[in-house]
Amino acid sequence: MDGTLVNTEPLWMAAETELVHSWGGQWTHEDGLSLVGNPLTTSAGILQSRGVDLSSDEIIEYLSVRVRAGVAASTPWQPGARDLLVALAEAGVPQALVTSSYRNLALPFAEVAGVFAAVVAGDDVEHAKPHPEPYLTAADLLGVDVHDCVIVEDSPSGIGSAVAAGGRVLAVEVFTAIPDLPGLSVTGSLADVTVADLARIGAGDVLDKLH
């Protein structure tokens, strides 16, 4: 969700900066980038190490409330994301939303998107990304073999989760560099991706839309 479908990373970074500064600490743009794709509990621990004297649950709630407000004000779709979701739905392709964000943020977005047959949020699993559990859970909920799935991700931890689960992976280079992994399809924008492209990836082709 975050980064891949909607441009919420600036909202997360702004909330992180505000929180750390409120406790007298310093937080840079590079610090924010280092948290992209992390489980929220991991991010909370890093913020605590920067002087935020709140519990992990309090930090997650603080960040989620501010990001949710930003998304509610105007859903910041990434280029091509909504059109691709709609095209997949019209083609009869079942879709699942798999995110490290918690359900209180994931479900409102899923309702706006209106295409997801299943949602797996960060607080739905015991082991968050980069563990394969989130994507294995999503495949189970869709009633399909994960090896038949095309997984679209943008963060190193998300890509790691997708690869570990055994799906075909399309990596979107958004905020962080894509890891150099064999068999990884890549693009710089979902605006350059079609349903036919995803079908090719699902059939085993490896696409490079970056170079």
Short mmCIF file of C-alpha atoms in Angstrom, two decimals:
data_model
loop_
_atom_site.label_atom_id
_atom_site.label_comp_id
_atom_site.label_asym_id
_atom_site.label_seq_id
_atom_site.Cartn_x
_atom_site.Cartn_y
_atom_site.Cartn_z
CA MET A 1 0.00 0.00 0.00
CA ASP A 2 2.37 2.71 1.26
CA GLY A 3 4.68 3.79 -1.54
CA THR A 4 3.43 1.22 -4.07
CA LEU A 5 -0.20 2.32 -4.48
CA VAL A 6 -0.41 5.55 -2.51
CA ASN A 7 2.22 8.18 -1.82
CA THR A 8 1.92 8.09 1.96
CA GLU A 9 5.62 7.94 2.73
CA PRO A 10 5.87 11.77 3.02
CA LEU A 11 2.99 11.61 5.53
CA TRP A 12 4.80 8.98 7.61
CA MET A 13 8.05 10.96 7.45
CA ALA A 14 6.33 14.17 8.52
CA ALA A 15 4.68 12.41 11.46
CA GLU A 16 7.98 10.81 12.49
CA THR A 17 9.77 14.17 12.32
CA GLU A 18 7.08 15.89 14.36
CA LEU A 19 7.16 13.16 17.01
CA VAL A 20 10.95 13.01 17.41
CA HIS A 21 11.24 16.82 17.48
CA SER A 22 8.54 16.99 20.16
CA TRP A 23 10.86 14.94 22.39
CA GLY A 24 13.87 17.13 21.63
CA GLY A 25 15.50 14.82 19.12
CA GLN A 26 16.63 15.18 15.52
CA TRP A 27 15.14 13.36 12.54
CA THR A 28 16.29 13.71 8.94
CA HIS A 29 14.84 12.77 5.58
CA GLU A 30 17.41 9.97 5.37
CA ASP A 31 16.22 8.69 8.76
CA GLY A 32 12.70 8.56 7.37
CA LEU A 33 13.83 6.68 4.27
CA SER A 34 15.48 4.06 6.48
CA LEU A 35 12.07 3.14 7.92
CA VAL A 36 10.31 2.64 4.57
CA GLY A 37 8.64 -0.78 4.51
CA ASN A 38 9.57 -1.63 8.10
CA PRO A 39 7.12 -3.34 10.44
CA LEU A 40 5.62 -0.58 12.59
CA THR A 41 6.97 -2.21 15.75
CA THR A 42 10.50 -2.01 14.32
CA SER A 43 10.02 1.65 13.41
CA ALA A 44 8.65 2.35 16.88
CA GLY A 45 11.77 0.87 18.45
CA ILE A 46 14.01 3.08 16.33
CA LEU A 47 12.00 6.16 17.30
CA GLN A 48 12.32 5.18 20.96
CA SER A 49 16.10 5.01 20.48
CA ARG A 50 15.93 8.63 19.30
CA GLY A 51 14.42 9.75 22.57
CA VAL A 52 10.68 9.24 22.08
CA ASP A 53 9.57 8.16 25.57
CA LEU A 54 6.33 6.42 24.58
CA SER A 55 5.33 2.78 24.34
CA SER A 56 5.45 1.04 20.98
CA ASP A 57 1.65 1.01 20.81
CA GLU A 58 1.48 4.74 21.59
CA ILE A 59 3.99 5.56 18.86
CA ILE A 60 2.15 3.44 16.29
CA GLU A 61 -1.16 5.08 17.20
CA TYR A 62 0.37 8.56 16.97
CA LEU A 63 1.80 7.93 13.51
CA SER A 64 -1.26 6.08 12.20
CA VAL A 65 -3.68 8.81 13.27
CA ARG A 66 -1.70 11.47 11.41
CA VAL A 67 -1.25 9.40 8.26
CA ARG A 68 -4.92 8.39 8.29
CA ALA A 69 -5.91 12.04 8.47
CA GLY A 70 -3.71 12.86 5.50
CA VAL A 71 -5.14 10.02 3.41
CA ALA A 72 -8.70 11.00 4.39
CA ALA A 73 -8.07 14.56 3.23
CA SER A 74 -7.03 13.38 -0.24
CA THR A 75 -6.06 9.85 -1.28
CA PRO A 76 -2.55 10.38 -2.74
CA TRP A 77 -2.58 7.76 -5.49
CA GLN A 78 0.72 6.88 -7.14
CA PRO A 79 0.75 7.41 -10.94
CA GLY A 80 -1.06 4.60 -12.72
CA ALA A 81 -1.95 2.72 -9.55
CA ARG A 82 -5.71 3.22 -9.52
CA ASP A 83 -6.06 2.58 -13.26
CA LEU A 84 -4.11 -0.68 -12.96
CA LEU A 85 -6.21 -1.89 -10.01
CA VAL A 86 -9.41 -1.18 -11.94
CA ALA A 87 -8.09 -2.87 -15.08
CA LEU A 88 -7.19 -5.98 -13.08
CA ALA A 89 -10.64 -6.03 -11.49
CA GLU A 90 -12.30 -5.70 -14.89
CA ALA A 91 -10.16 -8.60 -16.14
CA GLY A 92 -11.44 -10.73 -13.27
CA VAL A 93 -8.11 -10.98 -11.46
CA PRO A 94 -8.54 -11.44 -7.68
CA GLN A 95 -6.46 -8.96 -5.68
CA ALA A 96 -5.25 -8.78 -2.10
CA LEU A 97 -3.81 -5.80 -0.26
CA VAL A 98 -0.77 -6.75 1.83
CA THR A 99 0.68 -3.97 3.96
CA SER A 100 2.82 -3.34 7.03
CA SER A 101 0.35 -0.63 8.05
CA TYR A 102 -2.25 -1.66 10.59
CA ARG A 103 -5.89 -2.39 9.77
CA ASN A 104 -7.08 0.98 11.07
CA LEU A 105 -5.27 2.53 8.08
CA ALA A 106 -5.44 -0.33 5.58
CA LEU A 107 -9.20 -0.91 5.70
CA PRO A 108 -10.26 2.69 4.89
CA PHE A 109 -7.90 2.68 1.92
CA ALA A 110 -9.19 -0.73 0.78
CA GLU A 111 -12.72 0.66 0.87
CA VAL A 112 -11.69 3.60 -1.30
CA ALA A 113 -9.94 1.27 -3.78
CA GLY A 114 -12.95 -1.04 -3.89
CA VAL A 115 -11.15 -3.93 -5.61
CA PHE A 116 -9.56 -6.08 -2.90
CA ALA A 117 -10.95 -9.51 -2.08
CA ALA A 118 -8.67 -9.75 0.95
CA VAL A 119 -6.63 -7.47 3.20
CA VAL A 120 -3.60 -8.56 5.23
CA ALA A 121 -2.36 -5.79 7.52
CA GLY A 122 0.67 -5.57 9.78
CA ASP A 123 -1.34 -6.42 12.89
CA ASP A 124 -2.93 -9.49 11.23
CA VAL A 125 0.26 -11.57 11.19
CA GLU A 126 2.69 -12.88 13.75
CA HIS A 127 5.69 -12.34 11.49
CA ALA A 128 5.75 -9.11 9.47
CA LYS A 129 7.67 -8.39 6.27
CA PRO A 130 10.36 -9.42 5.28
CA HIS A 131 8.98 -12.75 6.58
CA PRO A 132 6.88 -14.57 3.95
CA GLU A 133 3.86 -14.93 6.25
CA PRO A 134 1.95 -11.85 4.99
CA TYR A 135 1.96 -13.01 1.36
CA LEU A 136 1.36 -16.65 2.20
CA THR A 137 -1.64 -15.51 4.25
CA ALA A 138 -2.94 -13.40 1.36
CA ALA A 139 -2.68 -16.31 -1.08
CA ASP A 140 -4.59 -18.53 1.36
CA LEU A 141 -7.33 -15.90 1.70
CA LEU A 142 -7.61 -15.66 -2.10
CA GLY A 143 -7.67 -19.45 -2.38
CA VAL A 144 -4.72 -19.57 -4.77
CA ASP A 145 -1.19 -20.96 -4.83
CA VAL A 146 1.28 -18.19 -3.99
CA HIS A 147 3.48 -19.42 -6.87
CA ASP A 148 0.69 -18.33 -9.22
CA CYS A 149 0.63 -14.80 -7.76
CA VAL A 150 2.26 -11.66 -9.07
CA ILE A 151 3.32 -9.53 -6.12
CA VAL A 152 3.92 -5.79 -6.56
CA GLU A 153 6.24 -4.18 -4.00
CA ASP A 154 8.45 -1.12 -3.56
CA SER A 155 10.48 -1.58 -0.36
CA PRO A 156 13.40 -3.93 0.35
CA SER A 157 11.51 -5.60 3.21
CA GLY A 158 8.38 -6.03 1.11
CA ILE A 159 10.35 -7.40 -1.84
CA GLY A 160 12.12 -9.77 0.54
CA SER A 161 8.78 -10.99 1.87
CA ALA A 162 7.40 -11.52 -1.64
CA VAL A 163 10.48 -13.41 -2.84
CA ALA A 164 10.56 -15.57 0.30
CA ALA A 165 6.88 -16.45 -0.19
CA GLY A 166 7.61 -17.72 -3.68
CA GLY A 167 5.55 -15.35 -5.81
CA ARG A 168 6.55 -13.66 -9.06
CA VAL A 169 7.64 -10.15 -8.08
CA LEU A 170 7.38 -6.77 -9.76
CA ALA A 171 9.46 -4.20 -7.88
CA VAL A 172 8.57 -0.52 -8.26
CA GLU A 173 11.44 1.89 -7.62
CA VAL A 174 9.87 4.72 -5.62
CA PHE A 175 11.73 5.92 -2.51
CA THR A 176 14.43 3.30 -2.08
CA ALA A 177 16.73 1.42 -4.45
CA ILE A 178 15.51 -1.99 -5.61
CA PRO A 179 17.70 -4.86 -4.41
CA ASP A 180 19.57 -6.75 -7.12
CA LEU A 181 17.85 -10.12 -7.03
CA PRO A 182 17.59 -12.73 -9.80
CA GLY A 183 14.16 -13.07 -11.41
CA LEU A 184 12.93 -9.68 -10.24
CA SER A 185 10.88 -7.63 -12.70
CA VAL A 186 11.34 -3.87 -12.25
CA THR A 187 9.63 -0.61 -13.16
CA GLY A 188 9.83 3.02 -12.17
CA SER A 189 6.08 3.58 -12.24
CA LEU A 190 2.86 1.61 -12.35
CA ALA A 191 1.80 4.00 -15.12
CA ASP A 192 4.13 1.94 -17.36
CA VAL A 193 2.57 -1.40 -16.37
CA THR A 194 -0.40 -3.13 -18.04
CA VAL A 195 -2.48 -6.18 -17.20
CA ALA A 196 -0.69 -7.91 -20.09
CA ASP A 197 2.66 -7.11 -18.47
CA LEU A 198 1.53 -8.71 -15.21
CA ALA A 199 0.31 -11.76 -17.12
CA ARG A 200 3.75 -12.10 -18.69
CA ILE A 201 5.40 -11.87 -15.26
CA GLY A 202 2.96 -14.47 -13.95
CA ALA A 203 3.96 -16.75 -16.84
CA GLY A 204 7.62 -16.48 -15.87
CA ASP A 205 8.93 -13.58 -17.94
CA VAL A 206 11.23 -11.06 -16.25
CA LEU A 207 10.49 -7.49 -17.36
CA ASP A 208 12.82 -4.51 -17.04
CA LYS A 209 10.97 -1.21 -17.48
CA LEU A 210 13.71 0.83 -15.81
CA HIS A 211 16.40 0.59 -18.48
#
